[in-house]
Coordinates of N, CA and C in Angstrom, one line a residue:
X17 N 137.4 103.4 97.3 CA 137.0 103.1 98.6 C 137.8 101.6 99.4
X18 N 137.7 101.6 100.7 CA 139.1 100.5 101.4 C 137.6 99.2 102.0
X19 N 138.0 98.1 101.6 CA 137.3 97.2 102.0 C 136.5 97.7 103.5
X20 N 136.6 97.8 104.5 CA 136.2 98.2 106.0 C 135.3 99.3 105.7
X21 N 134.8 99.9 105.1 CA 134.2 101.0 104.1 C 133.2 100.2 103.6
X22 N 133.1 99.3 102.9 CA 132.2 99.0 102.6 C 130.5 98.7 102.7
X23 N 131.0 97.7 104.4 CA 129.9 97.5 104.3 C 129.2 98.9 104.9
X24 N 129.6 99.8 105.7 CA 129.7 101.1 106.3 C 128.5 102.1 104.8
X25 N 128.8 102.0 104.5 CA 128.7 102.4 103.2 C 127.0 101.6 102.5
X26 N 127.1 100.6 102.5 CA 126.1 99.4 102.7 C 124.3 100.2 103.6
X27 N 125.1 99.7 103.8 CA 124.7 100.3 105.2 C 123.7 101.4 105.8
X28 N 124.5 102.4 105.5 CA 123.8 103.7 105.1 C 122.9 104.1 103.7
X29 N 123.0 103.5 102.8 CA 122.9 102.8 101.6 C 120.5 102.5 101.8
X30 N 120.8 100.7 102.6 CA 120.1 100.8 103.6 C 119.2 101.5 104.2
X31 N 119.1 102.3 105.6 CA 119.3 103.5 105.6 C 118.0 104.7 105.1
X32 N 119.0 105.1 104.4 CA 118.4 106.3 103.3 C 117.6 105.5 102.4
X33 N 117.5 103.9 101.9 CA 116.1 103.2 101.3 C 114.8 103.6 102.9
X34 N 115.5 103.1 104.1 CA 114.2 102.8 104.8 C 113.6 104.0 105.2
X35 N 114.6 105.2 105.2 CA 113.9 106.9 105.4 C 113.2 106.7 104.4
X36 N 113.8 106.8 103.1 CA 113.1 107.0 101.6 C 111.2 106.6 102.4
X37 N 111.4 105.1 102.1 CA 110.0 104.5 102.6 C 109.0 105.1 103.3
X38 N 110.1 105.1 104.6 CA 109.2 105.8 105.9 C 108.6 107.3 105.4
X39 N 109.3 107.7 104.6 CA 108.8 109.0 104.6 C 107.7 108.8 103.3
X40 N 107.7 108.1 102.0 CA 106.0 107.2 101.7 C 105.0 107.2 101.7
X41 N 104.9 106.2 104.0 CA 103.9 106.0 104.5 C 103.4 107.3 105.1
X42 N 104.7 108.4 105.2 CA 103.8 109.5 105.7 C 103.3 110.8 104.9
X43 N 103.9 110.1 104.1 CA 102.5 111.2 103.0 C 101.7 110.7 103.0
X44 N 101.2 109.0 102.6 CA 100.4 108.6 102.7 C 99.0 109.4 103.9
X45 N 99.7 109.6 104.5 CA 99.0 109.8 105.7 C 98.6 111.8 105.9
X46 N 99.3 112.8 104.9 CA 98.8 114.0 105.0 C 97.3 113.8 104.0
X47 N 96.3 115.3 104.4 CA 95.4 114.7 105.1 C 94.1 113.7 105.5
X48 N 92.7 114.1 104.5 CA 92.3 113.5 105.6 C 92.2 111.9 105.3
X49 N 92.3 111.3 106.8 CA 92.4 109.0 106.3 C 91.5 108.4 107.3
X50 N 90.8 108.0 106.4 CA 89.3 107.4 106.9 C 90.5 106.5 108.0
X51 N 89.4 106.4 108.9 CA 90.2 105.2 110.8 C 90.0 104.6 110.0
X52 N 89.6 103.4 109.0 CA 89.7 102.3 108.8 C 91.0 102.7 107.9
X53 N 90.9 103.1 107.3 CA 92.4 103.1 106.6 C 93.8 103.1 107.4
X54 N 93.4 104.4 108.0 CA 94.3 105.0 109.1 C 94.7 103.1 110.2
X55 N 93.8 102.3 110.2 CA 94.3 101.2 110.9 C 94.9 100.2 110.3
X56 N 94.6 100.2 109.0 CA 95.9 99.1 108.6 C 96.8 100.4 108.2
X57 N 97.2 101.8 107.8 CA 98.4 101.6 108.4 C 99.3 101.4 108.9
X58 N 98.7 101.7 110.8 CA 99.1 101.6 112.0 C 99.7 100.2 111.4
X59 N 98.2 99.3 111.1 CA 99.0 97.8 111.6 C 100.5 97.2 110.7
X60 N 100.1 97.6 109.6 CA 101.9 97.3 109.1 C 102.9 97.9 109.4
X61 N 102.7 98.8 110.5 CA 104.4 98.6 111.6 C 104.1 97.9 112.8
X62 N 103.2 97.4 112.9 CA 102.9 96.3 114.3 C 101.6 95.5 114.0
X63 N 102.1 94.5 113.3 CA 101.0 93.3 113.9 C 100.8 92.7 114.3
X64 N 100.4 92.9 116.1 CA 99.8 91.7 117.3 C 100.1 90.4 117.2
X65 N 99.3 89.6 116.1 CA 99.9 88.6 115.9 C 101.4 87.5 115.4
X66 N 101.4 88.4 114.3 CA 102.7 87.6 114.1 C 104.1 89.7 113.8
X67 N 104.4 90.5 115.4 CA 105.5 91.0 114.9 C 106.4 91.5 114.2
X68 N 107.0 90.3 114.0 CA 108.0 90.1 113.0 C 107.7 90.1 111.2
X69 N 106.5 90.7 111.5 CA 106.1 90.6 110.0 C 105.6 92.0 109.4
X70 N 106.0 93.0 110.6 CA 105.8 94.4 110.6 C 107.0 95.9 110.4
X71 N 106.7 96.2 110.4 CA 108.5 96.9 110.3 C 108.7 97.5 111.2
X72 N 107.8 97.3 112.8 CA 108.3 97.7 114.2 C 109.1 95.9 114.8
X73 N 108.6 95.0 114.1 CA 109.9 93.9 114.8 C 110.7 94.0 113.5
X74 N 110.8 93.7 111.6 CA 112.3 93.9 111.5 C 113.2 94.8 112.4
X75 N 112.0 96.0 112.7 CA 113.1 97.1 113.4 C 114.0 96.5 114.7
X76 N 113.1 96.2 115.5 CA 113.7 95.1 116.8 C 114.3 93.8 116.1
X77 N 114.2 93.7 115.7 CA 115.2 92.5 114.5 C 116.7 92.9 114.9
X78 N 116.4 94.2 113.9 CA 118.3 95.0 113.3 C 119.0 95.0 114.5
X79 N 117.8 95.2 115.9 CA 118.2 96.2 116.7 C 119.8 94.7 117.7
X80 N 118.0 93.0 117.3 CA 118.9 92.2 118.6 C 119.3 92.1 117.7
X81 N 119.5 92.3 116.7 CA 120.8 91.6 115.8 C 122.8 92.5 116.1
X82 N 122.0 94.0 116.1 CA 122.9 94.8 117.0 C 123.0 94.5 118.1
X83 N 122.8 94.3 119.1 CA 123.1 94.2 120.3 C 124.2 92.3 120.5
X84 N 123.5 91.9 119.8 CA 124.2 90.6 119.9 C 126.0 90.8 118.6
X85 N 126.3 91.7 118.0 CA 127.3 92.1 117.7 C 127.9 93.2 118.6
X86 N 127.2 93.4 119.5 CA 128.1 94.4 119.9 C 128.4 94.1 121.7
X87 N 128.2 92.3 121.6 CA 128.1 91.7 122.7 C 129.6 91.6 122.2
X88 N 130.1 91.2 120.9 CA 131.2 90.1 120.9 C 132.9 91.3 119.8
X89 N 131.9 92.6 120.6 CA 132.8 93.1 119.4 C 134.4 93.3 120.3
X90 N 135.3 94.0 119.9 CA 136.4 94.0 120.1 C 136.6 94.9 121.0
X91 N 135.7 95.9 121.4 CA 136.1 96.7 122.5 C 136.1 95.6 124.4
X92 N 136.3 96.8 125.3 CA 136.3 95.7 126.7 C 134.7 95.2 126.5
X93 N 135.3 94.1 126.8 CA 134.1 93.3 128.0 C 133.1 93.4 128.1
X94 N 133.2 94.6 129.2 CA 132.2 95.6 129.7 C 131.5 96.4 129.2
X95 N 132.1 97.6 128.5 CA 132.1 98.2 127.5 C 130.6 97.3 126.3
X96 N 131.5 96.4 126.0 CA 130.5 95.4 125.0 C 129.7 95.2 126.1
X97 N 129.3 94.9 127.1 CA 128.2 94.4 127.3 C 127.5 95.4 128.0
X98 N 127.4 96.4 128.5 CA 126.9 97.5 128.9 C 126.2 98.3 126.5
X99 N 127.1 98.3 126.6 CA 126.5 98.5 125.2 C 125.4 97.8 123.9
X100 N 125.8 96.3 124.1 CA 124.9 95.1 124.6 C 123.4 95.3 124.7
X101 N 123.3 95.4 126.3 CA 122.3 95.2 126.9 C 121.1 97.3 126.4
X102 N 122.3 97.8 126.4 CA 121.4 99.5 125.9 C 120.9 98.7 124.9
X103 N 121.0 98.2 123.8 CA 120.7 97.9 122.4 C 119.6 97.1 122.5
X104 N 120.0 95.3 123.2 CA 119.0 95.0 123.7 C 117.3 95.8 124.3
X105 N 117.9 96.5 125.0 CA 116.9 97.1 125.6 C 115.9 98.1 124.6
X106 N 116.6 98.8 123.9 CA 115.8 99.2 122.2 C 115.3 98.3 121.9
X107 N 115.7 97.2 121.3 CA 115.3 96.4 120.6 C 113.4 95.8 121.7
X108 N 113.6 95.7 122.7 CA 112.1 95.1 124.3 C 111.5 96.1 123.4
X109 N 112.0 97.4 123.9 CA 111.1 98.6 123.9 C 110.1 99.0 122.2
X110 N 110.9 98.9 121.5 CA 109.6 99.0 120.0 C 109.7 98.0 119.9
X111 N 110.0 96.3 120.0 CA 108.5 95.3 119.7 C 107.8 95.6 121.4
X112 N 107.9 96.1 122.6 CA 106.6 95.6 123.7 C 106.2 96.7 123.7
X113 N 106.6 97.5 124.1 CA 105.9 98.8 124.4 C 105.2 99.7 123.3
X114 N 106.0 100.3 122.2 CA 105.3 100.7 120.8 C 104.7 99.7 120.5
X115 N 105.1 98.2 120.2 CA 103.9 98.0 119.5 C 103.2 97.5 120.2
X116 N 102.9 97.6 121.4 CA 101.8 97.7 122.7 C 100.4 98.8 121.9
X117 N 101.4 99.4 121.9 CA 100.2 101.5 121.8 C 100.2 101.5 120.5
X118 N 101.1 101.3 119.4 CA 100.1 100.9 118.1 C 99.0 99.7 117.8
X119 N 99.7 98.7 118.8 CA 98.3 97.8 118.8 C 97.0 98.6 119.3
X120 N 96.6 98.9 120.3 CA 95.5 99.0 120.7 C 95.0 100.7 120.2
X121 N 96.2 101.9 119.3 CA 95.4 102.8 118.2 C 94.9 101.4 117.2
X122 N 95.0 100.5 116.7 CA 94.9 99.9 116.1 C 93.5 99.4 116.2
X123 N 93.7 98.3 117.2 CA 91.9 97.6 117.9 C 91.0 99.2 117.9
X124 N 91.4 101.1 118.5 CA 90.3 102.0 118.3 C 90.2 102.1 116.9
X125 N 91.1 102.3 116.3 CA 90.7 103.2 115.2 C 89.7 102.0 114.6
X126 N 89.8 100.7 114.7 CA 89.2 99.7 114.1 C 88.4 98.6 114.5
X127 N 88.4 98.5 115.1 CA 87.8 97.3 116.6 C 87.6 96.5 116.4
X128 N 87.3 96.2 114.8 CA 87.1 95.1 114.1 C 88.1 94.0 113.7
X129 N 89.4 95.0 113.2 CA 90.4 94.4 112.5 C 91.4 94.0 112.6
X130 N 91.6 93.4 113.9 CA 92.3 92.9 115.0 C 91.7 92.0 115.2
X131 N 90.6 91.2 114.5 CA 89.8 89.5 115.4 C 90.8 88.8 114.4
X132 N 91.1 87.5 114.6 CA 90.9 86.4 113.9 C 89.8 86.6 112.4
X133 N 90.2 85.7 111.6 CA 89.3 85.8 111.2 C 88.5 84.3 111.1
X134 N 86.6 84.7 110.7 CA 85.9 84.3 111.6 C 85.7 84.2 112.8
X135 N 86.2 84.8 113.3 CA 86.3 85.3 114.8 C 84.6 87.0 114.7
X136 N 83.6 86.3 115.5 CA 82.6 88.0 116.0 C 81.9 87.5 115.8

């Protein structure tokens, strides 16, 4: 293994671990699931109050970092800018669009679940 391939191997291993973790969450959804529990599971994917704490927030942060790396990559500057823009748009989609939809689903499944402590 060359020095250049080591980071890619670590990324592949980390991605495999992430896929396994997601599969474990998916396995929890097999069979009948109470709406409150389902809301809590979905909430772990996206925390409306603190998006960076959810799985989607972590993915969006990773994509943002990848976009920054693309912007300074050694490819043609126009290509680097185009790639960076596409990756950053994907990060925004994950956090904004997908996150809002999950928040709405969480509120529908458990209307009391997203309220701040003491509210009500």
